[in-house]
Coordinates of C-alpha atoms in Angstrom, one line a residue:
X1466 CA -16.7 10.8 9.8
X1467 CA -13.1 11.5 11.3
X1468 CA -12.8 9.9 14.9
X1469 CA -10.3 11.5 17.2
X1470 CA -8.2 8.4 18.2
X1471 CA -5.1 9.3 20.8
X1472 CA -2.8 7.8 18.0
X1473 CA -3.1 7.5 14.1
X1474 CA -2.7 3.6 13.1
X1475 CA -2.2 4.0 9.8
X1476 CA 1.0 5.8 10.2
X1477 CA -0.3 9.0 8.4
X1478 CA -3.7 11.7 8.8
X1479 CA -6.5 11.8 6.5
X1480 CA -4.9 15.7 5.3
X1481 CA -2.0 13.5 4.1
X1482 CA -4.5 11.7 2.1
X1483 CA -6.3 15.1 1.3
X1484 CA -2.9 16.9 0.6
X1485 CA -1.8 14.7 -2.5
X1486 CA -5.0 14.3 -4.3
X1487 CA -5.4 18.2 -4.2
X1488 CA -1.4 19.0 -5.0
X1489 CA -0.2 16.1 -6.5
X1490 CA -3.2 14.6 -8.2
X1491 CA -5.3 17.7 -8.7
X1492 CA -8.2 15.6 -8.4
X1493 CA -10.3 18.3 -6.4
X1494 CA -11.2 16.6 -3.4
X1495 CA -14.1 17.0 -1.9
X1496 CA -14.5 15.1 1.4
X1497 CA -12.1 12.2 3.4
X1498 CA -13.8 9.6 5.4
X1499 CA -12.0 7.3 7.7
X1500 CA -13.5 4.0 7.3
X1501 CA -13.2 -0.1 7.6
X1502 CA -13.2 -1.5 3.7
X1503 CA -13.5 -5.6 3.5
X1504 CA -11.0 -7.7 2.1
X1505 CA -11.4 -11.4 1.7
X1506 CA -8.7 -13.4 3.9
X1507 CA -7.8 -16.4 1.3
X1508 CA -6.0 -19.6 1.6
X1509 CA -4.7 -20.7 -1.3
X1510 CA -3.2 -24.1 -2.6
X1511 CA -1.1 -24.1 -5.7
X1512 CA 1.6 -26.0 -7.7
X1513 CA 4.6 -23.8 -6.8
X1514 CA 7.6 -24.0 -9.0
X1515 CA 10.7 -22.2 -7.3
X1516 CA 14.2 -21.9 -9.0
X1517 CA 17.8 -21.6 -6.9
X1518 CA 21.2 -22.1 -8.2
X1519 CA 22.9 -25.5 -8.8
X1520 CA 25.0 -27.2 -6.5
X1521 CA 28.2 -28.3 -8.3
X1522 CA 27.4 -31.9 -7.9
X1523 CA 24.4 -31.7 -8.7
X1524 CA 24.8 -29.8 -11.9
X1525 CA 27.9 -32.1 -13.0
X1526 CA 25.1 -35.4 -12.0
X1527 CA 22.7 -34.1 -14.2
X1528 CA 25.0 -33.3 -17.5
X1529 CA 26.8 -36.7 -16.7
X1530 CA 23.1 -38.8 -16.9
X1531 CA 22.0 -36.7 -19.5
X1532 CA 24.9 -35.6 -22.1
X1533 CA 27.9 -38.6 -21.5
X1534 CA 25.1 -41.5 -21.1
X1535 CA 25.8 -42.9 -17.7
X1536 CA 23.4 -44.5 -16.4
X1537 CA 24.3 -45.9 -12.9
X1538 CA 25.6 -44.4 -9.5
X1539 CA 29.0 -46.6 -10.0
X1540 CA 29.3 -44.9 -13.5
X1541 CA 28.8 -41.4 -12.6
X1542 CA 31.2 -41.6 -9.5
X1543 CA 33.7 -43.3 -11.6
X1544 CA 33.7 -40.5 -14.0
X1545 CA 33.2 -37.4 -11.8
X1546 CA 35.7 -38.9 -9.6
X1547 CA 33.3 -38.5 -6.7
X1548 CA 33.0 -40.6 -3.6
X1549 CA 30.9 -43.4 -4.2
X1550 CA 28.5 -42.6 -1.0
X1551 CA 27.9 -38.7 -1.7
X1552 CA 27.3 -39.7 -5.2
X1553 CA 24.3 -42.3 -3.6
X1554 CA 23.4 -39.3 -1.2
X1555 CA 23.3 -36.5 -4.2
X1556 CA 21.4 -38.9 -7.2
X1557 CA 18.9 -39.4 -4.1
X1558 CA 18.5 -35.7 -3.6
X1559 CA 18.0 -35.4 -7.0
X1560 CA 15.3 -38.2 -7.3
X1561 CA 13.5 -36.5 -4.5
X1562 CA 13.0 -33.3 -6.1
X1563 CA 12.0 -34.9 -9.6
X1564 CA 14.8 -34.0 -11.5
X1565 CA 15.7 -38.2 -11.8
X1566 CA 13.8 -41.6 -11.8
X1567 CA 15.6 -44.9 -11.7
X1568 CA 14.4 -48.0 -13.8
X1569 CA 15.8 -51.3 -13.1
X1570 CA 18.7 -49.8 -11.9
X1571 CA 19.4 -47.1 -15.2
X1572 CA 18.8 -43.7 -14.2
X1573 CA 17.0 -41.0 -16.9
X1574 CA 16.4 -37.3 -16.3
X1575 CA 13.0 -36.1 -16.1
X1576 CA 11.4 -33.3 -18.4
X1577 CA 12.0 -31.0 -15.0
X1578 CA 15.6 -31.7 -14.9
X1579 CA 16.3 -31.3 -18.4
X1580 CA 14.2 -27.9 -17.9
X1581 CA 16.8 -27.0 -15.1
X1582 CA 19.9 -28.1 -17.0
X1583 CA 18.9 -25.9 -19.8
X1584 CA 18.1 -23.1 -18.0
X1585 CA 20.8 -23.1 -15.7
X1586 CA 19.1 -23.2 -12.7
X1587 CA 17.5 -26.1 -10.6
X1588 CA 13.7 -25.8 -10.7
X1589 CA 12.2 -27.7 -7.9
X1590 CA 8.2 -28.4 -7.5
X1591 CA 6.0 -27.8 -4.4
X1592 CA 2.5 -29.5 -4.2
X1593 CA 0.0 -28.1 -2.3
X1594 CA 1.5 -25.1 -1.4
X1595 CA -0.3 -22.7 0.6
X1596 CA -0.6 -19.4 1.6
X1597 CA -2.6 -16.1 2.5
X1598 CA -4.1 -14.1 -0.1
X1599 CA -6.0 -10.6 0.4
X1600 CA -8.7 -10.3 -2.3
X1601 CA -10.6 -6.6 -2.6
X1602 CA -14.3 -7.7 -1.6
X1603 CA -15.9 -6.5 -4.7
X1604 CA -14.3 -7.3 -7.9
X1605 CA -12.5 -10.0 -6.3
X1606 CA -8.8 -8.7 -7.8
X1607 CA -5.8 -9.9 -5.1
X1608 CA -4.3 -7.0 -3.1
X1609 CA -0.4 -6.3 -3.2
X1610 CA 1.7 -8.3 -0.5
X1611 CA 1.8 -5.4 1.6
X1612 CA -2.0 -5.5 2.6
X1613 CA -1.1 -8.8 4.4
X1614 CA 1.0 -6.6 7.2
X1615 CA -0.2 -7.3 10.2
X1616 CA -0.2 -4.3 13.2
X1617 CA -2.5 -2.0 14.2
X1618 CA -3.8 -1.1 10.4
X1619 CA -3.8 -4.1 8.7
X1620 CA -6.1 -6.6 7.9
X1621 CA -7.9 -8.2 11.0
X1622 CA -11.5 -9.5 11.9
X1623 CA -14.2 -6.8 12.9
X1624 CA -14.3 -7.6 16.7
X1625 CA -10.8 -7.3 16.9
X1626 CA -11.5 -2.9 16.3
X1627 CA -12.1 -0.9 19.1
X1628 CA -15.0 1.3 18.8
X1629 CA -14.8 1.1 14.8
X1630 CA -15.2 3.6 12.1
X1631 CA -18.1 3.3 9.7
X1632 CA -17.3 0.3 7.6
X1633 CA -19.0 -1.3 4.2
X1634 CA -20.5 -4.5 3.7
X1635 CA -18.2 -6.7 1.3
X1636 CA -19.9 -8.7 -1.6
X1637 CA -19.7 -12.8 -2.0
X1638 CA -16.7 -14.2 -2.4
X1639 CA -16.2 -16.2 -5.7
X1640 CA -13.9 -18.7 -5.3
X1641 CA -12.5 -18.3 -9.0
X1642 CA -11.1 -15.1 -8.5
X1643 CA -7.8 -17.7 -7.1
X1644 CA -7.5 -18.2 -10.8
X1645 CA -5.8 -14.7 -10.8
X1646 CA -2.7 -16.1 -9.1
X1647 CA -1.6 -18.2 -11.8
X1648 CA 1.6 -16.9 -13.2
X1649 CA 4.9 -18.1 -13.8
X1650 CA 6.1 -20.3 -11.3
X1651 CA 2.2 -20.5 -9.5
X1652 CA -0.1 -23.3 -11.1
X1653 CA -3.4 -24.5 -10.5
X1654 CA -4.4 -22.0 -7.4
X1655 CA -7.3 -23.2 -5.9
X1656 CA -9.0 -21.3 -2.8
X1657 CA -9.6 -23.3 0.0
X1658 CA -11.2 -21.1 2.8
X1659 CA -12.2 -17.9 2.5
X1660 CA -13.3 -15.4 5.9
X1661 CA -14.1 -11.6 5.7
X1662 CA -11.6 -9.5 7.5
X1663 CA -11.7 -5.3 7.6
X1664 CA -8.9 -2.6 6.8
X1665 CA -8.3 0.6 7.7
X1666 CA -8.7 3.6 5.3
X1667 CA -8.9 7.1 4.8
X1668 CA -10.9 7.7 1.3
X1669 CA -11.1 11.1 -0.4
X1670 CA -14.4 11.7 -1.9
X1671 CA -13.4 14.0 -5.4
X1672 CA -15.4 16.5 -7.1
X1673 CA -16.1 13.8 -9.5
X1674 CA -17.5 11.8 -7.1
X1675 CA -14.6 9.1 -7.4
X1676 CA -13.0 7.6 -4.5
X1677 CA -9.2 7.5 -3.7
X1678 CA -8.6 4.7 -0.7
X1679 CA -5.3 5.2 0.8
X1680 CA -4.0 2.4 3.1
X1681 CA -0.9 2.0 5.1
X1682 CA 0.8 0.4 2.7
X1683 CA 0.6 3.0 0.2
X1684 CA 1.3 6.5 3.0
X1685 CA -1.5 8.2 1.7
X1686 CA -1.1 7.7 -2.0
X1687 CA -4.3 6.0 -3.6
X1688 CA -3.9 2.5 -3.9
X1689 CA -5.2 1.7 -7.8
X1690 CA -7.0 -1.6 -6.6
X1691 CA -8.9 -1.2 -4.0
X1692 CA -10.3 2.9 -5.6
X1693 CA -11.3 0.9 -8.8
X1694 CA -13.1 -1.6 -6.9
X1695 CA -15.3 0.6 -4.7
X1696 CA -16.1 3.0 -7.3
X1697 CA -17.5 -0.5 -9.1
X1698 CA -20.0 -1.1 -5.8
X1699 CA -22.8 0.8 -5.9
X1700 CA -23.3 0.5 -2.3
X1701 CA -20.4 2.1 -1.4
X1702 CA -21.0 5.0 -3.7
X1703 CA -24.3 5.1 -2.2
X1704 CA -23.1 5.0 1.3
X1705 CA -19.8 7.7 0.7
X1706 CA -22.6 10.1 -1.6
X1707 CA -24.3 9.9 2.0
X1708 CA -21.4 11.0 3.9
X1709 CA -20.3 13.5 1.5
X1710 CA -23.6 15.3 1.8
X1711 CA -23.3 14.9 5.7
X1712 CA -19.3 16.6 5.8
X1713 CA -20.8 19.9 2.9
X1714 CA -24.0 20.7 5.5
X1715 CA -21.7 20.2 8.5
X1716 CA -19.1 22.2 7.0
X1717 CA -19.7 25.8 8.0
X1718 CA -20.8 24.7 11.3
X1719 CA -17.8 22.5 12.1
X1720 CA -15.1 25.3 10.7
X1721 CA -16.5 28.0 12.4
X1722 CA -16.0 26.2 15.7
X1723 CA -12.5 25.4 15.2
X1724 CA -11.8 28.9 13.7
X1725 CA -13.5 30.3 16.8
X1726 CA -11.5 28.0 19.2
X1727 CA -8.3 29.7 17.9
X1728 CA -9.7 33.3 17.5
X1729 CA -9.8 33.3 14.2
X1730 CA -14.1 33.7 13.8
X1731 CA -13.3 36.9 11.4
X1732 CA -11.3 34.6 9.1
X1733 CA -14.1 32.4 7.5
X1734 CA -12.9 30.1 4.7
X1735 CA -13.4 30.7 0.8
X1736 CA -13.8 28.3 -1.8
X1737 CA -11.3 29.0 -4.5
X1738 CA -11.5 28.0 -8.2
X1739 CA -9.7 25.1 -7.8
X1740 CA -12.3 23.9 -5.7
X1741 CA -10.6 24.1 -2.0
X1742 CA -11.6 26.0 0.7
X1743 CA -8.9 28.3 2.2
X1744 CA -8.5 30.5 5.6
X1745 CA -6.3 33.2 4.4
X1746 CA -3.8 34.8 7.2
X1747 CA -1.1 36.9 7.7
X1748 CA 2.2 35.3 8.2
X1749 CA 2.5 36.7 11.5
X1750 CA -0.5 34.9 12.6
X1751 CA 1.9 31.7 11.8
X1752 CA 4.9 33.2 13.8
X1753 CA 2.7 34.1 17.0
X1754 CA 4.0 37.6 16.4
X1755 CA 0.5 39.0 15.9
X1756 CA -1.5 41.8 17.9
X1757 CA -1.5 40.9 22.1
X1758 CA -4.5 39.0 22.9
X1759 CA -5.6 38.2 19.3
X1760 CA -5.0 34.5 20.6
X1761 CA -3.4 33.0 17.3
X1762 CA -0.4 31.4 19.0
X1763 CA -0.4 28.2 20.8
X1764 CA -2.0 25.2 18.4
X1765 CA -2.3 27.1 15.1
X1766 CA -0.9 24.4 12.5
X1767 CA 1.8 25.9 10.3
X1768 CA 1.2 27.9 6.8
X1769 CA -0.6 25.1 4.1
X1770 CA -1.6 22.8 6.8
X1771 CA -4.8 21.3 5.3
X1772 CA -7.5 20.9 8.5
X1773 CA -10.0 17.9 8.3
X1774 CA -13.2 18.6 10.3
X1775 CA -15.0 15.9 12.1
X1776 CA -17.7 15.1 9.2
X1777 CA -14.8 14.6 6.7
X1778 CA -14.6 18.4 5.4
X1779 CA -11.4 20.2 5.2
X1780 CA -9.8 24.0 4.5
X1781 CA -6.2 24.8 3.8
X1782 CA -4.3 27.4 6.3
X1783 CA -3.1 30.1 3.7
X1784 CA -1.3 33.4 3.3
X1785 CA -1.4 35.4 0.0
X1786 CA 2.1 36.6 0.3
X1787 CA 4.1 34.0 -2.0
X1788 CA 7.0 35.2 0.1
X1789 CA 5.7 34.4 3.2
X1790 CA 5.3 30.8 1.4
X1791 CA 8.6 30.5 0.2
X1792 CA 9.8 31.1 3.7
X1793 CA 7.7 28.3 4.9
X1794 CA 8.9 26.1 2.6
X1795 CA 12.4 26.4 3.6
X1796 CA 11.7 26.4 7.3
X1797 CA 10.3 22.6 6.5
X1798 CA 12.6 21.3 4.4
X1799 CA 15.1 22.6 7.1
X1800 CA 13.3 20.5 9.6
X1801 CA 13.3 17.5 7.5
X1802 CA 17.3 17.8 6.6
X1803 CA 17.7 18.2 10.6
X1804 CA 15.3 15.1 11.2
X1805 CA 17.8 12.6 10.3
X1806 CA 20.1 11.8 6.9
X1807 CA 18.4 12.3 3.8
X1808 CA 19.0 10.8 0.4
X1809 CA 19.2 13.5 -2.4
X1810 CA 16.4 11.9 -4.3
X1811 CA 13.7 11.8 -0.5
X1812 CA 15.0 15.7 -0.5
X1813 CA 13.9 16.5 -4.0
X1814 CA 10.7 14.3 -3.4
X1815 CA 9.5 16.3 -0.3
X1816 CA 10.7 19.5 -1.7
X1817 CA 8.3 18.9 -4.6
X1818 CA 5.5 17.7 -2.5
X1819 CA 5.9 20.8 -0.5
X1820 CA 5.9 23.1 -3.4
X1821 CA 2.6 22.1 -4.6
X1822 CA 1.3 22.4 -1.1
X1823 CA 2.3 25.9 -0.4
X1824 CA 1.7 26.5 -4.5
X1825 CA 5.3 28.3 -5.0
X1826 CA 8.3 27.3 -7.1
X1827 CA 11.2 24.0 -5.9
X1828 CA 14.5 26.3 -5.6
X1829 CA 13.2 29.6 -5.7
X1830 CA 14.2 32.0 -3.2

């Protein structure tokens, strides 16, 4: 089910979502339900090991102890020619961070400061460092960074949503997933508390019967994770076959309606080969310079707009005239240049995406 909200929170509409797995993926989609998927809110403790460049004394420290043998502050600021108290203040530094240790007075680099002095950079240790990880609620894999954004569609407990979408139970969490984080830098994760929160997503039902979960983060491009893991819930499946049913019985119901509300009841949609349903027009229907009275002006959307009904079905606005498409085409990228500066590569990109929305040639005139 699509809910009419006054404003979209996730920044984009479910025919954005619909748009690029029809045009970009060619995925035949089939449905797109707005819904509230699970995550599991994490905290994590690790072993963090962060690198930053040397300070000069610090690096010149290091190489005296460990290359020219000396062994004592006194020593070192002898032959560094270094004040005798900022020598004290920097070999303390450096035995704080555990890049040093001091015996009877003789000082020794540890196996982390020869590690820095090697590599060229100083390599410092955190225990018990936490933070907030997002896990998917199913296969337990963690989410990208930018699932963690806060706002009005990111993650956040269920009484915080206003009269919420349909949403889908989330399985145990398994506190071994937290092994995941180890990498390079991040050792011995360890999950400490774990709390269900819920996200916001459109999710295109394809032909196939996979599902294509398009966050925020992601402006309506499938994000890989989170698709895999509720096509690996047989719940969810369940639950979106359900609602796919629901938006192909409501369809012709729900379309005529909306056709009717703009005058357009002798334009019934068609299912094409490739699987999408299409309301085909003239181009003056688009322009509003159509017959008097035949009340297609006013809150038509333009040529290739792709219209999601309330159960989650959609149809594309069409004209069979590829010049008629061409035209459009140019009128929107004309719109986007005017918006605002554009890079050359964001002009290419949206004149591509276009393109495959309005099914005619980048560059052709």
């Amino acid at each position: 089910m699509i809910p009419r909200p006054r404003s979209n929170p996730l920044g984009f509409p479910p025919a954005r979502a619909v748009e690029h797995a029809a045009f970009q993926l060619r995925a035949a989609p089939e449905s797109v339900h707005q819904l509230l998927l699970p995550v599991w809110r994490v905290e994590v403790e690790a072993r963090v090991t962060t690198a930053e460049p040397y300070q000069l004394v610090d690096r010149y420290l290091s190489r005296g102890v460990e290359e020219a043998g000396l062994t004592t502050p006194d020593e070192l600021a002898t032959f560094l020619a270094l004040d005798p108290a900022l020598t004290r203040q920097a070999l303390a530094y450096l035995r704080a961070v555990g890049h040093l240790t001091e015996d009877r007075g003789r000082l020794t680099l540890t196996d982390l400061g020869r590690r820095s002095l090697a590599d060229g950079e100083m390599y410092t240790v955190k225990l018990g460092d936490r933070r907030v990880v997002y896990f998917d609620a199913w296969t337990g894999t963690p989410l990208a960074e930018g699932h963690a954004e806060k706002g009005p569609a990111g993650p956040a407990p269920l009484d915080t949503w206003t009269s919420p979408p349909p949403l889908l139970a989330p399985d145990p969490f398994r506190p071994e997933a937290a092994h995941a984080l180890a990498e390079p830098g991040v050792a011995d994760p360890k999950a400490l508390t774990w709390d269900v929160e819920y996200l916001l997503a459109h999710v295109v039902r394809t032909g196939d019967a996979r599902h294509l979960v398009c966050t925020r983060p992601r402006r309506g491009e499938p994000d890989p994770v989170l698709s895999r893991a509720l096509d690996r819930s047989p719940a969810c499946l369940s639950a979106l076959a359900d609602a796919g049913r629901r938006a192909r019985k409501a369809f012709e119901e729900e379309a005529g309606r909306w056709l009717s509300r703009r005058g357009l009841a002798a334009h019934p949609p068609h299912r094409d080969p490739d699987g999408m349903h299409r309301v085909r027009l003239a181009e003056d229907d688009f322009t509003g310079a159509g017959p008097a009275g035949d009340g297609l002006t006013g809150d038509l959307p333009a040529l290739g707009s792709v219209v999601v009904l309330r159960s989650g079905g959609f149809f594309q606005l069409w004209c069979a005239d590829p010049g008629a498409r061409r035209r459009e085409l140019e009128r929107r990228m004309d719109a986007f240049r005017a918006a605002r500066p554009r890079t050359p590569e964001a002009l290419s990109a949206q004149e591509s995406r276009l393109a495959s929305l309005l099914d005619v040639r980048p560059g052709q005139k």
